[in-house]
């Protein structure tokens, strides 16, 4: 059986933006003769995510992430359908997901590592298993719950950076559902700002490329900032932290503005910002969704109900075809996506 796959063609270097040419499409032959325990899956959707930028380096800088190897098949979150099975846990037609799905149109995998999912949880929108009802939704929900200290009736203001992205767009909606009276998003285009306010119910949105962020934050957050869901780090986060209230909480989710630089994670803060955190008694704890997987099942049920009832709206940017994986990844890293960037590999 002829299949297409994407391999790592070159590394961008620790200081440099990734380009589509870092990836290469290949044809390869797959022998669909399954051994005991194996299944043949057809890939439906693949995900591209910011953490993959570290996997492009020969040293990822994180012990839980292995580097992608040159000329080897790249992998990440995927969802697909079982086409044939020699594994007792998987039957033909089952929909399955996995964190390290090969970027390949079909694949032979060990059935025991695959997670079977119920399409009813997402009303048939199977890509949501990689987004709002998958790791992205978990990151938003558990990040807010574990590190945000959002309390109903406490009149809190939440700010979200990277607000129109996969995690940010869900995190802001959860902040509102959990009781924040004001949720303000920061993102990179006017179109994204409009989507946040008109479609997702954010109170206000700030375009950091066009607007004066400190001035607009003051205007949009007249009572200061209590909770900050930080996806981006860098200058935007310094500006937000400077306007936080005493006893506020930073949810340190990600620092994408620093991922194309050779700096440790999390990148060091300036002395001034460290002093602000200390003098105002603001918590800023690193959040890692993988440390909370014991809470994943309950959280996924909650996300599924919210999505099905329309209380959480899901935004996605979907491109078609495995040949566009590299483009889609690089575009997401530069802000080309609204909501979760997704690649449809087959129907
Ligand atoms: P997104 O869908 O948010 O895509 C990335 C977005 O980042 C882009 O759309 C772009 O939007 C924004 N961006 C890119 N460069 C910059 C920059 N220099 N300054 C400001 N914004 C920038 O991705 P995800 O939702 O998947 O991930 C968001 C964050 O969450 C990342 O930092 C990621 O590492 C982190 N994460 C953390 C997890 C955890 O367990 N802690 C798990 C999953 C994700 P714009 O147009 O607004 O610039």
GROMACS .gro file of N, CA, C and O and ligand atoms in nm, residues 47-52 54 64 130 135-136 138-140 143 161-169 186-189 192 206-209 229-236 251-261 265 286-292 331-341, ligand 1:
model
  332
   47UNK      N    1  -0.269   1.740   1.416
   47UNK     CA    2  -0.261   1.867   1.487
   47UNK      C    3  -0.120   1.925   1.474
   47UNK      O    4  -0.023   1.849   1.471
   48UNK      N    5  -0.111   2.056   1.462
   48UNK     CA    6   0.020   2.121   1.477
   48UNK      C    7   0.013   2.212   1.600
   48UNK      O    8  -0.086   2.280   1.621
   49UNK      N    9   0.117   2.207   1.683
   49UNK     CA   10   0.115   2.273   1.813
   49UNK      C   11   0.250   2.340   1.840
   49UNK      O   12   0.353   2.290   1.796
   50UNK      N   13   0.245   2.449   1.919
   50UNK     CA   14   0.368   2.524   1.945
   50UNK      C   15   0.483   2.442   2.006
   50UNK      O   16   0.599   2.465   1.975
   51UNK      N   17   0.450   2.341   2.092
   51UNK     CA   18   0.559   2.265   2.157
   51UNK      C   19   0.646   2.194   2.054
   51UNK      O   20   0.761   2.156   2.081
   52UNK      N   21   0.591   2.174   1.932
   52UNK     CA   22   0.666   2.103   1.829
   52UNK      C   23   0.790   2.180   1.786
   52UNK      O   24   0.885   2.122   1.734
   54UNK      N   25   1.014   2.298   1.977
   54UNK     CA   26   1.131   2.243   2.050
   54UNK      C   27   1.173   2.110   1.991
   54UNK      O   28   1.290   2.075   1.995
   64UNK      N   29   1.069   1.563   2.884
   64UNK     CA   30   0.950   1.489   2.842
   64UNK      C   31   0.926   1.499   2.691
   64UNK      O   32   0.828   1.444   2.641
  130UNK      N   33  -0.871   1.669   1.906
  130UNK     CA   34  -0.734   1.722   1.914
  130UNK      C   35  -0.738   1.867   1.963
  130UNK      O   36  -0.634   1.931   1.976
  135UNK      N   37  -0.653   1.777   2.412
  135UNK     CA   38  -0.547   1.833   2.496
  135UNK      C   39  -0.557   1.987   2.508
  135UNK      O   40  -0.527   2.044   2.613
  136UNK      N   41  -0.605   2.051   2.403
  136UNK     CA   42  -0.618   2.197   2.407
  136UNK      C   43  -0.722   2.240   2.511
  136UNK      O   44  -0.698   2.329   2.593
  138UNK      N   45  -0.829   2.063   2.758
  138UNK     CA   46  -0.779   2.026   2.892
  138UNK      C   47  -0.682   2.131   2.944
  138UNK      O   48  -0.683   2.166   3.062
  139UNK      N   49  -0.597   2.180   2.855
  139UNK     CA   50  -0.499   2.281   2.896
  139UNK      C   51  -0.571   2.406   2.947
  139UNK      O   52  -0.537   2.462   3.052
  140UNK      N   53  -0.673   2.447   2.871
  140UNK     CA   54  -0.747   2.567   2.911
  140UNK      C   55  -0.822   2.544   3.042
  140UNK      O   56  -0.810   2.622   3.138
  143UNK      N   57  -0.581   2.448   3.337
  143UNK     CA   58  -0.497   2.565   3.367
  143UNK      C   59  -0.574   2.666   3.451
  143UNK      O   60  -0.526   2.713   3.555
  161UNK      N   61  -0.365   3.617   2.692
  161UNK     CA   62  -0.283   3.649   2.574
  161UNK      C   63  -0.288   3.530   2.479
  161UNK      O   64  -0.326   3.420   2.519
  162UNK      N   65  -0.254   3.552   2.353
  162UNK     CA   66  -0.276   3.446   2.253
  162UNK      C   67  -0.423   3.407   2.254
  162UNK      O   68  -0.459   3.290   2.238
  163UNK      N   69  -0.509   3.508   2.273
  163UNK     CA   70  -0.649   3.481   2.309
  163UNK      C   71  -0.731   3.421   2.196
  163UNK      O   72  -0.832   3.356   2.223
  164UNK      N   73  -0.691   3.443   2.072
  164UNK     CA   74  -0.770   3.389   1.962
  164UNK      C   75  -0.715   3.254   1.914
  164UNK      O   76  -0.763   3.198   1.816
  165UNK      N   77  -0.616   3.202   1.984
  165UNK     CA   78  -0.560   3.072   1.948
  165UNK      C   79  -0.640   2.959   2.011
  165UNK      O   80  -0.746   2.982   2.072
  166UNK      N   81  -0.587   2.838   1.995
  166UNK     CA   82  -0.660   2.719   2.040
  166UNK      C   83  -0.687   2.724   2.190
  166UNK      O   84  -0.802   2.722   2.234
  167UNK      N   85  -0.582   2.732   2.270
  167UNK     CA   86  -0.600   2.732   2.417
  167UNK      C   87  -0.665   2.861   2.464
  167UNK      O   88  -0.756   2.860   2.547
  168UNK      N   89  -0.616   2.973   2.413
  168UNK     CA   90  -0.664   3.103   2.460
  168UNK      C   91  -0.813   3.122   2.439
  168UNK      O   92  -0.883   3.173   2.527
  169UNK      N   93  -0.862   3.081   2.322
  169UNK     CA   94  -1.004   3.104   2.292
  169UNK      C   95  -1.093   3.023   2.385
  169UNK      O   96  -1.203   3.066   2.421
  186UNK      N   97  -0.599   3.941   2.428
  186UNK     CA   98  -0.496   4.011   2.351
  186UNK      C   99  -0.456   3.919   2.235
  186UNK      O  100  -0.426   3.801   2.257
  187UNK      N  101  -0.459   3.972   2.113
  187UNK     CA  102  -0.426   3.889   1.997
  187UNK      C  103  -0.376   3.977   1.883
  187UNK      O  104  -0.369   4.100   1.898
  188UNK      N  105  -0.345   3.914   1.768
  188UNK     CA  106  -0.266   3.982   1.666
  188UNK      C  107  -0.337   4.045   1.548
  188UNK      O  108  -0.270   4.106   1.464
  189UNK      N  109  -0.470   4.032   1.534
  189UNK     CA  110  -0.537   4.098   1.421
  189UNK      C  111  -0.674   4.151   1.464
  189UNK      O  112  -0.732   4.102   1.562
  192UNK      N  113  -0.936   3.878   1.451
  192UNK     CA  114  -0.937   3.794   1.572
  192UNK      C  115  -1.007   3.866   1.687
  192UNK      O  116  -1.084   3.806   1.762
  206UNK      N  117  -0.786   4.328   2.242
  206UNK     CA  118  -0.682   4.426   2.208
  206UNK      C  119  -0.591   4.366   2.101
  206UNK      O  120  -0.541   4.254   2.117
  207UNK      N  121  -0.571   4.441   1.993
  207UNK     CA  122  -0.479   4.398   1.887
  207UNK      C  123  -0.339   4.450   1.922
  207UNK      O  124  -0.312   4.569   1.910
  208UNK      N  125  -0.252   4.359   1.966
  208UNK     CA  126  -0.121   4.404   2.017
  208UNK      C  127  -0.031   4.456   1.906
  208UNK      O  128   0.069   4.525   1.933
  209UNK      N  129  -0.063   4.424   1.781
  209UNK     CA  130   0.019   4.474   1.670
  209UNK      C  131  -0.016   4.617   1.632
  209UNK      O  132   0.064   4.685   1.569
  229UNK      N  133  -0.405   3.453   3.200
  229UNK     CA  134  -0.375   3.327   3.132
  229UNK      C  135  -0.270   3.359   3.026
  229UNK      O  136  -0.301   3.416   2.921
  230UNK      N  137  -0.146   3.321   3.054
  230UNK     CA  138  -0.032   3.365   2.972
  230UNK      C  139   0.009   3.257   2.871
  230UNK      O  140   0.066   3.154   2.908
  231UNK      N  141  -0.016   3.285   2.744
  231UNK     CA  142   0.026   3.193   2.637
  231UNK      C  143   0.150   3.241   2.565
  231UNK      O  144   0.206   3.167   2.485
  232UNK      N  145   0.191   3.367   2.588
  232UNK     CA  146   0.291   3.423   2.497
  232UNK      C  147   0.421   3.471   2.563
  232UNK      O  148   0.526   3.470   2.501
  233UNK      N  149   0.416   3.518   2.687
  233UNK     CA  150   0.537   3.569   2.752
  233UNK      C  151   0.586   3.699   2.689
  233UNK      O  152   0.512   3.767   2.617
  234UNK      N  153   0.712   3.733   2.715
  234UNK     CA  154   0.775   3.850   2.653
  234UNK      C  155   0.711   3.982   2.696
  234UNK      O  156   0.653   3.994   2.805
  235UNK      N  157   0.720   4.080   2.606
  235UNK     CA  158   0.678   4.217   2.639
  235UNK      C  159   0.529   4.226   2.673
  235UNK      O  160   0.489   4.302   2.761
  236UNK      N  161   0.446   4.148   2.603
  236UNK     CA  162   0.301   4.152   2.630
  236UNK      C  163   0.276   4.113   2.775
  236UNK      O  164   0.201   4.179   2.849
  251UNK      N  165  -0.140   3.231   3.521
  251UNK     CA  166  -0.139   3.091   3.478
  251UNK      C  167  -0.032   3.083   3.370
  251UNK      O  168  -0.051   3.133   3.258
  252UNK      N  169   0.081   3.025   3.404
  252UNK     CA  170   0.194   3.022   3.311
  252UNK      C  171   0.176   2.903   3.217
  252UNK      O  172   0.226   2.793   3.243
  253UNK      N  173   0.102   2.925   3.109
  253UNK     CA  174   0.067   2.815   3.018
  253UNK      C  175   0.173   2.797   2.911
  253UNK      O  176   0.216   2.686   2.883
  254UNK      N  177   0.215   2.907   2.848
  254UNK     CA  178   0.316   2.897   2.742
  254UNK      C  179   0.380   3.032   2.717
  254UNK      O  180   0.333   3.134   2.768
  255UNK      N  181   0.487   3.033   2.638
  255UNK     CA  182   0.563   3.157   2.615
  255UNK      C  183   0.601   3.162   2.467
  255UNK      O  184   0.718   3.177   2.432
  256UNK      N  185   0.502   3.153   2.380
  256UNK     CA  186   0.533   3.131   2.238
  256UNK      C  187   0.619   3.241   2.177
  256UNK      O  188   0.696   3.216   2.084
  257UNK      N  189   0.614   3.362   2.233
  257UNK     CA  190   0.695   3.470   2.173
  257UNK      C  191   0.845   3.441   2.186
  257UNK      O  192   0.926   3.507   2.123
  258UNK      N  193   0.881   3.343   2.269
  258UNK     CA  194   1.024   3.313   2.291
  258UNK      C  195   1.069   3.181   2.227
  258UNK      O  196   1.184   3.140   2.243
  259UNK      N  197   0.978   3.110   2.158
  259UNK     CA  198   1.012   2.975   2.114
  259UNK      C  199   1.114   2.969   1.999
  259UNK      O  200   1.174   2.864   1.978
  260UNK      N  201   1.130   3.079   1.927
  260UNK     CA  202   1.231   3.079   1.820
  260UNK      C  203   1.364   3.136   1.870
  260UNK      O  204   1.448   3.176   1.790
  261UNK      N  205   1.379   3.142   2.002
  261UNK     CA  206   1.503   3.196   2.059
  261UNK      C  207   1.568   3.090   2.146
  261UNK      O  208   1.498   3.007   2.206
  265UNK      N  209   1.327   2.736   2.923
  265UNK     CA  210   1.184   2.750   2.952
  265UNK      C  211   1.160   2.730   3.102
  265UNK      O  212   1.206   2.633   3.156
  286UNK      N  213   0.426   2.752   3.703
  286UNK     CA  214   0.428   2.685   3.574
  286UNK      C  215   0.316   2.580   3.570
  286UNK      O  216   0.298   2.504   3.665
  287UNK      N  217   0.242   2.579   3.460
  287UNK     CA  218   0.135   2.480   3.444
  287UNK      C  219   0.170   2.386   3.330
  287UNK      O  220   0.207   2.429   3.222
  288UNK      N  221   0.156   2.256   3.356
  288UNK     CA  222   0.185   2.154   3.254
  288UNK      C  223   0.067   2.058   3.251
  288UNK      O  224   0.047   1.982   3.346
  289UNK      N  225  -0.007   2.058   3.145
  289UNK     CA  226  -0.130   1.977   3.141
  289UNK      C  227  -0.101   1.829   3.165
  289UNK      O  228  -0.181   1.760   3.228
  290UNK      N  229   0.016   1.783   3.119
  290UNK     CA  230   0.045   1.640   3.131
  290UNK      C  231   0.058   1.596   3.278
  290UNK      O  232   0.046   1.478   3.308
  291UNK      N  233   0.077   1.692   3.368
  291UNK     CA  234   0.085   1.657   3.510
  291UNK      C  235  -0.052   1.635   3.574
  291UNK      O  236  -0.060   1.602   3.692
  292UNK      N  237  -0.159   1.657   3.497
  292UNK     CA  238  -0.293   1.649   3.555
  292UNK      C  239  -0.380   1.548   3.481
  292UNK      O  240  -0.502   1.560   3.482
  331UNK      N  241   0.256   2.857   0.967
  331UNK     CA  242   0.153   2.961   0.971
  331UNK      C  243   0.101   2.979   1.114
  331UNK      O  244   0.087   3.092   1.163
  332UNK      N  245   0.075   2.870   1.183
  332UNK     CA  246   0.027   2.877   1.322
  332UNK      C  247   0.129   2.949   1.411
  332UNK      O  248   0.093   3.033   1.494
  333UNK      N  249   0.256   2.919   1.391
  333UNK     CA  250   0.360   2.982   1.474
  333UNK      C  251   0.365   3.134   1.452
  333UNK      O  252   0.413   3.208   1.537
  334UNK      N  253   0.313   3.180   1.335
  334UNK     CA  254   0.316   3.324   1.306
  334UNK      C  255   0.179   3.389   1.323
  334UNK      O  256   0.160   3.505   1.289
  335UNK      N  257   0.080   3.313   1.369
  335UNK     CA  258  -0.051   3.374   1.393
  335UNK      C  259  -0.149   3.361   1.279
  335UNK      O  260  -0.251   3.431   1.278
  336UNK      N  261  -0.125   3.271   1.184
  336UNK     CA  262  -0.218   3.254   1.071
  336UNK      C  263  -0.350   3.188   1.109
  336UNK      O  264  -0.443   3.187   1.028
  337UNK      N  265  -0.358   3.134   1.228
  337UNK     CA  266  -0.479   3.061   1.268
  337UNK      C  267  -0.572   3.145   1.355
  337UNK      O  268  -0.528   3.228   1.433
  338UNK      N  269  -0.703   3.116   1.340
  338UNK     CA  270  -0.800   3.160   1.441
  338UNK      C  271  -0.852   3.031   1.503
  338UNK      O  272  -0.898   2.941   1.433
  339UNK      N  273  -0.843   3.017   1.634
  339UNK     CA  274  -0.878   2.891   1.698
  339UNK      C  275  -0.773   2.785   1.667
  339UNK      O  276  -0.659   2.816   1.632
  340UNK      N  277  -0.814   2.660   1.675
  340UNK     CA  278  -0.716   2.550   1.661
  340UNK      C  279  -0.678   2.529   1.515
  340UNK      O  280  -0.764   2.512   1.430
  341UNK      N  281  -0.549   2.526   1.489
  341UNK     CA  282  -0.500   2.492   1.355
  341UNK      C  283  -0.506   2.340   1.338
  341UNK      O  284  -0.448   2.265   1.418
  348LIG     P1  285  -0.233   2.885   1.925
  348LIG     O1  286  -0.351   2.828   1.855
  348LIG     O2  287  -0.255   2.991   2.026
  348LIG     O3  288  -0.133   2.935   1.813
  348LIG     C1  289  -0.023   3.013   1.844
  348LIG     C2  290  -0.059   3.163   1.845
  348LIG     O4  291   0.044   3.234   1.912
  348LIG     C3  292  -0.064   3.226   1.708
  348LIG     O5  293  -0.190   3.211   1.649
  348LIG     C4  294  -0.030   3.373   1.735
  348LIG     O6  295  -0.149   3.451   1.746
  348LIG     C5  296   0.041   3.367   1.870
  348LIG     N1  297   0.180   3.418   1.859
  348LIG     C6  298   0.279   3.370   1.782
  348LIG     N2  299   0.392   3.443   1.799
  348LIG     C7  300   0.361   3.538   1.890
  348LIG     C8  301   0.435   3.646   1.949
  348LIG     N3  302   0.564   3.668   1.919
  348LIG     N4  303   0.372   3.725   2.038
  348LIG     C9  304   0.242   3.705   2.069
  348LIG     N5  305   0.167   3.606   2.016
  348LIG    C10  306   0.226   3.524   1.928
  348LIG     O7  307  -0.151   2.767   1.994
  348LIG     P2  308  -0.197   2.680   2.120
  348LIG     O8  309  -0.326   2.727   2.170
  348LIG     O9  310  -0.179   2.540   2.082
  348LIG    O10  311  -0.085   2.716   2.228
  348LIG    C11  312  -0.090   2.840   2.298
  348LIG    C12  313   0.016   2.837   2.409
  348LIG    O11  314  -0.015   2.736   2.501
  348LIG    C13  315   0.157   2.809   2.359
  348LIG    O12  316   0.248   2.891   2.430
  348LIG    C14  317   0.177   2.665   2.397
  348LIG    O13  318   0.313   2.632   2.414
  348LIG    C15  319   0.098   2.656   2.525
  348LIG     N6  320   0.055   2.522   2.563
  348LIG    C16  321   0.086   2.481   2.689
  348LIG    C17  322   0.045   2.361   2.737
  348LIG    C18  323   0.077   2.326   2.878
  348LIG    O14  324   0.054   2.213   2.922
  348LIG     N7  325   0.128   2.420   2.953
  348LIG    C19  326  -0.031   2.267   2.652
  348LIG    C20  327  -0.065   2.321   2.521
  348LIG    C21  328  -0.021   2.444   2.480
  348LIG     P3  329  -0.150   3.612   1.730
  348LIG    O15  330  -0.214   3.642   1.598
  348LIG    O16  331  -0.235   3.656   1.844
  348LIG    O17  332  -0.009   3.659   1.737
   0.00000   0.00000   0.00000
